[in-house]
PDB file of C-alpha atoms in Angstrom:
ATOM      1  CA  UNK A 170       0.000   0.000   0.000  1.00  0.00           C
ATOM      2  CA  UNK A 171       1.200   3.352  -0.943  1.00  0.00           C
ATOM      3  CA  UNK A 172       1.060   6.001   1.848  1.00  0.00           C
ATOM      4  CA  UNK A 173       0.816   8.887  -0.334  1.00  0.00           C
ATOM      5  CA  UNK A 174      -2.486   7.110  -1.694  1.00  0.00           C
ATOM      6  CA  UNK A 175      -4.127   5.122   0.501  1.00  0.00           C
ATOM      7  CA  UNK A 176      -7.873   4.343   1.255  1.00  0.00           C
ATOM      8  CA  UNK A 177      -8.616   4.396   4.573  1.00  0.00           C
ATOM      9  CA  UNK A 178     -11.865   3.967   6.970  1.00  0.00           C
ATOM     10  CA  UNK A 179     -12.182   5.260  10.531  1.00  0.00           C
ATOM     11  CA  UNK A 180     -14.847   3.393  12.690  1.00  0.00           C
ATOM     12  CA  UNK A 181     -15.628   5.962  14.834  1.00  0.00           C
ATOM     13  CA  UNK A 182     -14.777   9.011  12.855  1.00  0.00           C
ATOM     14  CA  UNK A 183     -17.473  11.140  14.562  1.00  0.00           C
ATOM     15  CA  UNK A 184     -14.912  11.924  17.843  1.00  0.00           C
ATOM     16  CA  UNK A 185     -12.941  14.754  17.530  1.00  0.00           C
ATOM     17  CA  UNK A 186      -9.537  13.034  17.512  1.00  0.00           C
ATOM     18  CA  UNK A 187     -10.353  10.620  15.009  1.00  0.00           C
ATOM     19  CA  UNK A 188     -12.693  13.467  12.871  1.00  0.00           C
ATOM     20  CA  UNK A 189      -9.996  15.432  12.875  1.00  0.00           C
ATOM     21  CA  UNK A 190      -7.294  12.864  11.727  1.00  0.00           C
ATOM     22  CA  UNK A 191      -9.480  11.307   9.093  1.00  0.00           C
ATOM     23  CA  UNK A 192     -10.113  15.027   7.500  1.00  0.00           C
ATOM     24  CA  UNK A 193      -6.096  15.837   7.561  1.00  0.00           C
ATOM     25  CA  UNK A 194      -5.543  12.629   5.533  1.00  0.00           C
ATOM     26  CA  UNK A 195      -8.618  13.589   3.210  1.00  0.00           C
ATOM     27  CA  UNK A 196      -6.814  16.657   2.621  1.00  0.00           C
ATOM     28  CA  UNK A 197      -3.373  14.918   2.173  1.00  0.00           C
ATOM     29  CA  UNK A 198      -4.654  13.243  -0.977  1.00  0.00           C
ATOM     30  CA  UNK A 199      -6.466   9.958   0.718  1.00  0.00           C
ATOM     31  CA  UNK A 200      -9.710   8.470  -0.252  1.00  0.00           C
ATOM     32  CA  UNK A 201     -11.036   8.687   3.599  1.00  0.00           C
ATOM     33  CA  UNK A 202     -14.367   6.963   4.375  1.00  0.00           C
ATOM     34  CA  UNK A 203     -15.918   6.904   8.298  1.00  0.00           C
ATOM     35  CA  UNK A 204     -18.780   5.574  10.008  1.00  0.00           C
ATOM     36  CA  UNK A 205     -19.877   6.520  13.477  1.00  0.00           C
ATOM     37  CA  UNK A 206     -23.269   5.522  15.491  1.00  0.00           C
ATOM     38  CA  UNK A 207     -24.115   9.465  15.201  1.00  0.00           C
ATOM     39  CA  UNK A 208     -22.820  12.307  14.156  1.00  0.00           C
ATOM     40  CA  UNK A 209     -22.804  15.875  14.997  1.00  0.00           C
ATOM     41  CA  UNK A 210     -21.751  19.298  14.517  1.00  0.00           C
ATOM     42  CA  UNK A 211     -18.868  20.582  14.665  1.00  0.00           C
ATOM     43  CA  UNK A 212     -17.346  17.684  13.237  1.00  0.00           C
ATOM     44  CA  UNK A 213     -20.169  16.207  11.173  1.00  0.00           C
ATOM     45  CA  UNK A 214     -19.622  19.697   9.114  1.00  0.00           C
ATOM     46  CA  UNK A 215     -15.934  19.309   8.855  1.00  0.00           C
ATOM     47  CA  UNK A 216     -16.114  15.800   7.668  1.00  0.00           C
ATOM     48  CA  UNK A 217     -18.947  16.990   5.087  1.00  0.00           C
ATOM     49  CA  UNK A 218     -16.599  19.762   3.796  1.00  0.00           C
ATOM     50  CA  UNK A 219     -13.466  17.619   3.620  1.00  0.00           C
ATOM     51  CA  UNK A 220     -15.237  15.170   1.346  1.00  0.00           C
ATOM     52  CA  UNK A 221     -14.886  12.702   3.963  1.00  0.00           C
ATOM     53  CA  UNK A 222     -17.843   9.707   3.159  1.00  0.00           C
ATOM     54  CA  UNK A 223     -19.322   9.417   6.130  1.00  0.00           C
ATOM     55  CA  UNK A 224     -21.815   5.881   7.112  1.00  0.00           C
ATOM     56  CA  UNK A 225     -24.430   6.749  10.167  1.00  0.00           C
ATOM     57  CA  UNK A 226     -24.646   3.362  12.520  1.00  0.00           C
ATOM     58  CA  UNK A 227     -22.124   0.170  12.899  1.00  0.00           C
ATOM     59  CA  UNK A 228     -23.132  -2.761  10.288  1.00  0.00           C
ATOM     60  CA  UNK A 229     -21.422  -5.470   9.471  1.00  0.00           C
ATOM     61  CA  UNK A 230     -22.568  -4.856   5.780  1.00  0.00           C
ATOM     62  CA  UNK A 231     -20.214  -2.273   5.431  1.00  0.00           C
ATOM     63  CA  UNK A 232     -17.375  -4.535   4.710  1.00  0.00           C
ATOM     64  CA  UNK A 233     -19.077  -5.914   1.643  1.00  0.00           C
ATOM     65  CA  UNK A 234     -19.422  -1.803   0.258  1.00  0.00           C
ATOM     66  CA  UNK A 235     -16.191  -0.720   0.779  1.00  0.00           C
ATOM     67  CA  UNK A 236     -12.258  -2.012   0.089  1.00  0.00           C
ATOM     68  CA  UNK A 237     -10.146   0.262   2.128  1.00  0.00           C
ATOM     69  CA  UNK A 238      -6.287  -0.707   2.896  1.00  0.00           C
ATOM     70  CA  UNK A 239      -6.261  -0.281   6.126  1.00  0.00           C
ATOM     71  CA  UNK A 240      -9.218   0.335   8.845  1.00  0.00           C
ATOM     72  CA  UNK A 241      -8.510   2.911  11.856  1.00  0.00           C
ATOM     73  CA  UNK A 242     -10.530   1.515  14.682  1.00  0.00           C
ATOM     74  CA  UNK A 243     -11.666   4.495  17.500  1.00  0.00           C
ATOM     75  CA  UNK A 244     -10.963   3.500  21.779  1.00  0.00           C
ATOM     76  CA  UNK A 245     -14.721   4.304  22.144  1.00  0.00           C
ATOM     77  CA  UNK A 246     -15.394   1.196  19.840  1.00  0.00           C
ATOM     78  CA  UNK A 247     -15.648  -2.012  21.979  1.00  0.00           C
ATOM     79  CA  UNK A 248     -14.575  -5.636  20.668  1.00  0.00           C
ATOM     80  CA  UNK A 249     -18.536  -6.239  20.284  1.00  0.00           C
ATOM     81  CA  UNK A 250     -18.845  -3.296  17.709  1.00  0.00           C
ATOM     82  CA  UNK A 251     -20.528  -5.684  14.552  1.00  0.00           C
ATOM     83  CA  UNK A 252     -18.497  -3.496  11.961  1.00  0.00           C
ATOM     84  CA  UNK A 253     -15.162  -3.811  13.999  1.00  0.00           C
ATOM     85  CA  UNK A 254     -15.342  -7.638  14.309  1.00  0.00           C
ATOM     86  CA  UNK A 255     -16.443  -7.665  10.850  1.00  0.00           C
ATOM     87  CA  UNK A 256     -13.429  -6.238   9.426  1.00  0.00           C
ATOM     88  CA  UNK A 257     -11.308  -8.242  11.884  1.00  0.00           C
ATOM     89  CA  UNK A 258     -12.448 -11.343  10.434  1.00  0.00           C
ATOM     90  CA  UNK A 259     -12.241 -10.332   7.189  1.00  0.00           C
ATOM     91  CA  UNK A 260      -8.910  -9.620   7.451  1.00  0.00           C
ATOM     92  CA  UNK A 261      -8.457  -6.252   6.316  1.00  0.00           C
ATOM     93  CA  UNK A 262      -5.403  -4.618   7.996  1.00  0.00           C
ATOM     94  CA  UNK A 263      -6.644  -2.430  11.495  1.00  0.00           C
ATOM     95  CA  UNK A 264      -4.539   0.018  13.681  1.00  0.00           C
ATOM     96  CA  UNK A 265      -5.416   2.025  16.663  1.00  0.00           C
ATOM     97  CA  UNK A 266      -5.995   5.366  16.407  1.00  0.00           C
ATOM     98  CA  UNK A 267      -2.654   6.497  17.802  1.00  0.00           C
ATOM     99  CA  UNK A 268      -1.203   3.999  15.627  1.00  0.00           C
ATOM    100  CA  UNK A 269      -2.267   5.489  12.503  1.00  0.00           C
ATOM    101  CA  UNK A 270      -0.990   9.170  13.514  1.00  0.00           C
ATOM    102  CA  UNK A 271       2.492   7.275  13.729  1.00  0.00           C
ATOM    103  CA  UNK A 272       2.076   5.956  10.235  1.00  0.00           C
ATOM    104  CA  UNK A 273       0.362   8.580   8.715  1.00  0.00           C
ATOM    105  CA  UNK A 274       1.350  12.068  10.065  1.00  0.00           C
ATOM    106  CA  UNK A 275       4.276  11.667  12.320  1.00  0.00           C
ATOM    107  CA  UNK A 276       6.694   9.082   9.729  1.00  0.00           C
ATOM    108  CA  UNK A 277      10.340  10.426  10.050  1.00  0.00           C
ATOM    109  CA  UNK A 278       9.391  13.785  11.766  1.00  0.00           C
ATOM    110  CA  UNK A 279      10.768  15.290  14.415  1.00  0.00           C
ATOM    111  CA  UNK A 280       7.693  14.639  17.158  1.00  0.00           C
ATOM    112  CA  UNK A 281       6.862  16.788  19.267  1.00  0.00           C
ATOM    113  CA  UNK A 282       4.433  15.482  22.547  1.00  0.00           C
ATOM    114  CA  UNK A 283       2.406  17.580  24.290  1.00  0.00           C
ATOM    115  CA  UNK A 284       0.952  15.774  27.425  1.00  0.00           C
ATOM    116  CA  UNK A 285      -0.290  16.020  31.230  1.00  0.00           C
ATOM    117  CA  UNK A 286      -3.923  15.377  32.744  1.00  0.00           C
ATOM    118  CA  UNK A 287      -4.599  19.051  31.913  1.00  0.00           C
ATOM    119  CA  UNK A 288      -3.876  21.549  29.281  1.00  0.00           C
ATOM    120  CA  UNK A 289      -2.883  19.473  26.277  1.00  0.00           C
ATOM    121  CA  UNK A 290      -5.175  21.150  23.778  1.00  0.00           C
ATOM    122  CA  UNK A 291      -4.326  23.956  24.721  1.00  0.00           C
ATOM    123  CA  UNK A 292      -0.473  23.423  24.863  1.00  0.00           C
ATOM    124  CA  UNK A 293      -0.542  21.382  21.203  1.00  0.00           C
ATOM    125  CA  UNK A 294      -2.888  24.572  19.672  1.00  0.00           C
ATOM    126  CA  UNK A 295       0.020  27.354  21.053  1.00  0.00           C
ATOM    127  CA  UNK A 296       2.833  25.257  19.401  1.00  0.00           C
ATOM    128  CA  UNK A 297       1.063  24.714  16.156  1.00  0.00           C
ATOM    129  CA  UNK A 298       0.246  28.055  15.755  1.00  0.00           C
ATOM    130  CA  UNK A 299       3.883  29.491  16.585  1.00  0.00           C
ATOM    131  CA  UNK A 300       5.330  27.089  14.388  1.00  0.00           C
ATOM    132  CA  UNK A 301       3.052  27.666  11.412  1.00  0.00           C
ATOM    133  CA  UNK A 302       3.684  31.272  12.297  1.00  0.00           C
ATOM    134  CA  UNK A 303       7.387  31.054  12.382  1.00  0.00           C
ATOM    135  CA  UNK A 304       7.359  29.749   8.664  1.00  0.00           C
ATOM    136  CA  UNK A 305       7.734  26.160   9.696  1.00  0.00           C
ATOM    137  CA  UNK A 306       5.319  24.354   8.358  1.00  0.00           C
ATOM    138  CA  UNK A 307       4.321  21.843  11.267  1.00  0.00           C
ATOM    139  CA  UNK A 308       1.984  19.288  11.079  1.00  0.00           C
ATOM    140  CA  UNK A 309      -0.311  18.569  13.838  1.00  0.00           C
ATOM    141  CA  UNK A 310      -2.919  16.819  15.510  1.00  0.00           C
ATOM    142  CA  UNK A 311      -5.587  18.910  18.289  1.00  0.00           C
ATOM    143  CA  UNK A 312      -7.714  17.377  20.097  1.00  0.00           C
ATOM    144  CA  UNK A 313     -10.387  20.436  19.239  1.00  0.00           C
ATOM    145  CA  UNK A 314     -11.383  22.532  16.836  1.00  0.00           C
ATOM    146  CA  UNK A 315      -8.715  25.712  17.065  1.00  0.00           C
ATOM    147  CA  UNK A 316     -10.070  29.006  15.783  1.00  0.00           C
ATOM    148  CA  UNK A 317      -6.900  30.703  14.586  1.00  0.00           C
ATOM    149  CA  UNK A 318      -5.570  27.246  12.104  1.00  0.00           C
ATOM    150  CA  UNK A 319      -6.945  25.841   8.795  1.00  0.00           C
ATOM    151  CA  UNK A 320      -8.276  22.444  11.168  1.00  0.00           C
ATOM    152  CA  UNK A 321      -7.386  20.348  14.184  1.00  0.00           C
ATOM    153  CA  UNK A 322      -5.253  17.907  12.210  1.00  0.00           C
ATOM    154  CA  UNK A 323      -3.102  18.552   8.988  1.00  0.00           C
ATOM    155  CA  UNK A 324      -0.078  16.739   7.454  1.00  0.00           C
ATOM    156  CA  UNK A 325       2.466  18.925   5.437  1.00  0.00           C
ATOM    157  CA  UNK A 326       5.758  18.866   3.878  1.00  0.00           C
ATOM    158  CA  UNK A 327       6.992  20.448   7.245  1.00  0.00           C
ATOM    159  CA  UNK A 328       9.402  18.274   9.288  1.00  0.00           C
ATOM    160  CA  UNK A 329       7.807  18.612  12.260  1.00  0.00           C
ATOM    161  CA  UNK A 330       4.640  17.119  14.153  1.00  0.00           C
ATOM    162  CA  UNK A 331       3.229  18.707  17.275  1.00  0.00           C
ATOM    163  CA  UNK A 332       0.460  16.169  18.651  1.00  0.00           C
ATOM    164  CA  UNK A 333      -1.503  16.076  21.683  1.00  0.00           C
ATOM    165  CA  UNK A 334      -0.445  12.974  23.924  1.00  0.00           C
ATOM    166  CA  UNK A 335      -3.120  11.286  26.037  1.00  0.00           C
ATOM    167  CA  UNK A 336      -2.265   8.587  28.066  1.00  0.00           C
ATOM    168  CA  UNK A 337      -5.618   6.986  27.720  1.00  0.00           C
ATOM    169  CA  UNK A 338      -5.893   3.838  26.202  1.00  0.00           C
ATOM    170  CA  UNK A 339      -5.340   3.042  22.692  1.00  0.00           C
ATOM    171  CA  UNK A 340      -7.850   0.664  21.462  1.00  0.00           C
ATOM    172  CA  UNK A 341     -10.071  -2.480  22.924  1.00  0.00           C
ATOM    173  CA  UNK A 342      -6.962  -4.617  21.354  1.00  0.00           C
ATOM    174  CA  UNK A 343      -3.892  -2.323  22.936  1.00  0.00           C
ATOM    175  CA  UNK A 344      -4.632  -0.672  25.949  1.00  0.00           C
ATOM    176  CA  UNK A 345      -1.554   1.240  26.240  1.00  0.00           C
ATOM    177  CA  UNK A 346      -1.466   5.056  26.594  1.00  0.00           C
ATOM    178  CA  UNK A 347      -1.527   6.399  23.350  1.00  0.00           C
ATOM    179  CA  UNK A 348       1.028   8.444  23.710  1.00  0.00           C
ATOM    180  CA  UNK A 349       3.627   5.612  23.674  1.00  0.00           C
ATOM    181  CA  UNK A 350       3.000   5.479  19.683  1.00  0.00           C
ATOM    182  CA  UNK A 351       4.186   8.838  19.397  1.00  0.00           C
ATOM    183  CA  UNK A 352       7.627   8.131  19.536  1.00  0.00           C
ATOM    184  CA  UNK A 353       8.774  11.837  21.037  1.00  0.00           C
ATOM    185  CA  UNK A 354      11.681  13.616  20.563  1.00  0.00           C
ATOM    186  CA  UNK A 355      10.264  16.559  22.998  1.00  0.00           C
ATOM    187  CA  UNK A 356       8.145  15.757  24.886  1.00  0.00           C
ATOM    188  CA  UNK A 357       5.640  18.450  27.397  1.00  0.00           C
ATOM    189  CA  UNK A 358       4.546  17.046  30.635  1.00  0.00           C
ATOM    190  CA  UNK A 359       1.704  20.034  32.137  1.00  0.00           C
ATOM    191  CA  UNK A 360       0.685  18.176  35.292  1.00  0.00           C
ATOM    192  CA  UNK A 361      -0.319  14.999  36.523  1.00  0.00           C
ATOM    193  CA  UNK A 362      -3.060  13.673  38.089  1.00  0.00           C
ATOM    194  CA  UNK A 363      -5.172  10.167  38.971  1.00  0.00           C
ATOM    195  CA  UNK A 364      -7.591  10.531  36.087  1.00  0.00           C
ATOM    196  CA  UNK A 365      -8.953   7.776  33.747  1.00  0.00           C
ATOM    197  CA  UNK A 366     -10.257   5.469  36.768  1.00  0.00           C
ATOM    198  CA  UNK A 367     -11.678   2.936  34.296  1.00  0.00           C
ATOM    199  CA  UNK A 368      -8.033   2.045  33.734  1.00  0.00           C
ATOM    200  CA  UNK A 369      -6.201   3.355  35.937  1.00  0.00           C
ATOM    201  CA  UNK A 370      -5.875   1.701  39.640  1.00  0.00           C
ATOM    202  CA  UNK A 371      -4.674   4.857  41.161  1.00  0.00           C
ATOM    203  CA  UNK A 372      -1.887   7.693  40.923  1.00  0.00           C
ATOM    204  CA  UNK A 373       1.450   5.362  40.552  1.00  0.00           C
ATOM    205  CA  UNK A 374      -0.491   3.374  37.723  1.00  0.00           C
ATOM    206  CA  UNK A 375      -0.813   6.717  36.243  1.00  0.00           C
ATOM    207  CA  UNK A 376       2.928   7.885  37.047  1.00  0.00           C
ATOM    208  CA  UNK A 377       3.929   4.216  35.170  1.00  0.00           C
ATOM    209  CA  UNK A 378       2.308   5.516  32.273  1.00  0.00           C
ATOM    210  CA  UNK A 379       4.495   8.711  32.167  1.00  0.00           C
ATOM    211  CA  UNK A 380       7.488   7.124  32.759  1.00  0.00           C
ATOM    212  CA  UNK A 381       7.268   5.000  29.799  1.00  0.00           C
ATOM    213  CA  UNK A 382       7.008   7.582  27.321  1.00  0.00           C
ATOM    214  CA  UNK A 383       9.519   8.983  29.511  1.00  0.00           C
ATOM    215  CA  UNK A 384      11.435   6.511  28.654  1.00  0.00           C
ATOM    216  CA  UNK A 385      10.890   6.653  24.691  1.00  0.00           C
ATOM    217  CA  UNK A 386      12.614  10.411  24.331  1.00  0.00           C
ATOM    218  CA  UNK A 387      16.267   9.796  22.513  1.00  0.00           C
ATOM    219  CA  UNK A 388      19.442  11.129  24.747  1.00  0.00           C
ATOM    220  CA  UNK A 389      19.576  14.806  22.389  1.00  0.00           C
ATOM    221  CA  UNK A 390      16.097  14.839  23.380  1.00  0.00           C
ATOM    222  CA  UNK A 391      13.909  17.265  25.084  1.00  0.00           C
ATOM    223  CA  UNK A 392      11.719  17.043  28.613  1.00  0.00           C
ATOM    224  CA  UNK A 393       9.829  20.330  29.357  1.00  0.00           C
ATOM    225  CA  UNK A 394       8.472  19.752  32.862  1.00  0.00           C
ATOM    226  CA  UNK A 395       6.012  21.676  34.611  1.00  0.00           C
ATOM    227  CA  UNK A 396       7.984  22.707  37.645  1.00  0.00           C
ATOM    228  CA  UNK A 397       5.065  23.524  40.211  1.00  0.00           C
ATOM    229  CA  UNK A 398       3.804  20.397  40.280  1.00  0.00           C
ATOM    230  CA  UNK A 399       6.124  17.708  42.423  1.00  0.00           C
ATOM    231  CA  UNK A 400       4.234  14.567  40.874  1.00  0.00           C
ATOM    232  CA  UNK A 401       5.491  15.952  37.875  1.00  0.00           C
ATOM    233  CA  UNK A 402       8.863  16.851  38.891  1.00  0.00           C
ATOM    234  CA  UNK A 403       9.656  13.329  40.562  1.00  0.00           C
ATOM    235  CA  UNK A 404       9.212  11.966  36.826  1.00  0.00           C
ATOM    236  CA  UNK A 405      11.813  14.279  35.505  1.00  0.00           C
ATOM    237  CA  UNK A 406      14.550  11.829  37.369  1.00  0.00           C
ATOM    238  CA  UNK A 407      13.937   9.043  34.901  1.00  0.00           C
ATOM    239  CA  UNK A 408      15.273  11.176  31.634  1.00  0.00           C
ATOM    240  CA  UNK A 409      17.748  10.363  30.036  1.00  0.00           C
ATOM    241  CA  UNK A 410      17.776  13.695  27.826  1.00  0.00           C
ATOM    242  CA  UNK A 411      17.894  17.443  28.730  1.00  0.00           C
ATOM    243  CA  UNK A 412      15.007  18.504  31.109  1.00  0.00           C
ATOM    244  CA  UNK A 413      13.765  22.295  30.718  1.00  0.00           C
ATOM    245  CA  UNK A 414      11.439  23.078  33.376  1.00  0.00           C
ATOM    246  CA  UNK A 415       8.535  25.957  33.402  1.00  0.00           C
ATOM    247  CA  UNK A 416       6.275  27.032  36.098  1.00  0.00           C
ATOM    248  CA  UNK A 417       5.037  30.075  38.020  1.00  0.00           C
ATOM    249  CA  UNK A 418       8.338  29.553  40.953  1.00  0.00           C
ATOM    250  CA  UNK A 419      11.290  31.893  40.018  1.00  0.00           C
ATOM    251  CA  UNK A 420      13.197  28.592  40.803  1.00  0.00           C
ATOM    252  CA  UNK A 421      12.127  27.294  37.460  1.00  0.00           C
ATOM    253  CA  UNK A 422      13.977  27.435  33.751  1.00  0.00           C
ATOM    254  CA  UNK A 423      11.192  29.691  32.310  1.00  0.00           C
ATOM    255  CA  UNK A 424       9.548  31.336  35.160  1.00  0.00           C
ATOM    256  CA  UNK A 425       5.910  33.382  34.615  1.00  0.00           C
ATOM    257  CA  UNK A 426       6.484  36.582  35.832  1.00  0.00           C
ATOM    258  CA  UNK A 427       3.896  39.246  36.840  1.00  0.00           C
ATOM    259  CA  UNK A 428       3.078  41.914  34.481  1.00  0.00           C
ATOM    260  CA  UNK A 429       2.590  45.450  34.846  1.00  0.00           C
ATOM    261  CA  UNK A 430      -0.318  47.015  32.636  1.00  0.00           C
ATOM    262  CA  UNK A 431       1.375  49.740  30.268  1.00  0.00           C
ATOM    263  CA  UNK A 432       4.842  48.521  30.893  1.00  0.00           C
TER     264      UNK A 432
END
């Protein structure tokens, strides 16, 4: 299967993640076809106008209409879904979502992880938008719809990809975070907290998570930690690569100052 040409179908494509994805790759030159139990606005529009196909309701009869390469399966679609076992047992090739931003949008690009229990829209939207500012041509995958960029996902020529790293599970057949397919070479850790108690056991589960992406960054990598938070900062002793920390203490790398209006 070529990459640059590739026919691909997202059960699931409704969620912003995976909406966002499948209308990047539309726009990348892919024949991109989704189905989703419903969909809504805002990303039932932005499929619409991406020429993304889209199939309302799971049926195993889709597998008999369309022939796509591979199938991107969503982590809100359970092992029960009757389209998802359907094009298991078929045999049609299936990723995770995070697995197909790897092949897809990161390839041999310098990745760039934003992550934490809070803030990583946020963080990833700020990055993409200085970057593509800055004449750099990033692409990127939000986990929203940002007001100031063309759309949450988009793969260019740039040699950089700034993604949003959650370290909820990946799919109903690879429940690892998916930030662990991101393979970072700076990565942004904004807090962290027990979240996610349908997998998680507790806080240290959590922390286990972090420290295996952690683990992932090369040694001329990058960790930007938030200082402020000690959970955080008790991470930052497993790198292996430069740590850069931020916060609001004057103790940290890049410290927030206070302001003064008209100064």
């Amino acid at each position: 299967m070529s990459a640059e040409s590739a026919k691909i179908h997202f059960v699931g494509v409704g969620g912003v993640g995976m909406g966002s994805l499948a209308e990047a790759l539309a726009a990348a030159g892919h024949k991109v076809t989704g189905s989703d139990g419903a969909l809504y606005d805002p990303m039932k529009s932005v499929l619409a106008k991406a020429n993304v196909q889209m199939i309302e309701g799971f049926s195993a009869d889709t597998v008999d209409k369309l022939k796509p390469d591979v199938v991107v399966i969503g982590n809100v679609v359970r092992k029960e879904n009757p389209e998802a076992a359907a094009w298991i047992r078929k045999g049609v090739p299936f990723v995770s979502f995070p697995e197909a931003v790897r092949r897809f949008l990161i390839e041999d690009r310098t990745s760039v992880v934003c992550s934490g229990t809070h803030g990583k829209t946020t963080t990833t939207t700020w990055i993409s938008f200085l970057l593509d500012r800055l004449g750099l041509n990033p692409s990127y995958l939000i986990g929203g719809v940002p007001h100031d960029l063309e759309r949450g996902s988009r793969k260019t020529d740039g040699k950089i990809f700034v993604g949003e790293g959650d370290e909820y599970d990946s799919a109903f057949f690879d429940k690892g975070a998916k930030f662990l397919h991101y393979k970072p070479d700076t990565l942004i850790i904004s807090g962290v907290e027990f979240d996610h108690a349908d997998i998680y056991r507790d806080l240290e589960h959590v922390k286990e998570s972090f420290r295996s992406v952690i683990s992932l960054l090369p040694g001329d990598g990058l960790l930007i930690a938030r200082y402020d938070i000690p959970t955080v900062m008790e991470l930052v002793t497993d790198a292996l690569c430069p740590v850069q920390t931020f916060g609001e203490s004057p103790q940290a790398m890049w410290s927030l100052g206070k302001t003064t209006k008209g100064a």
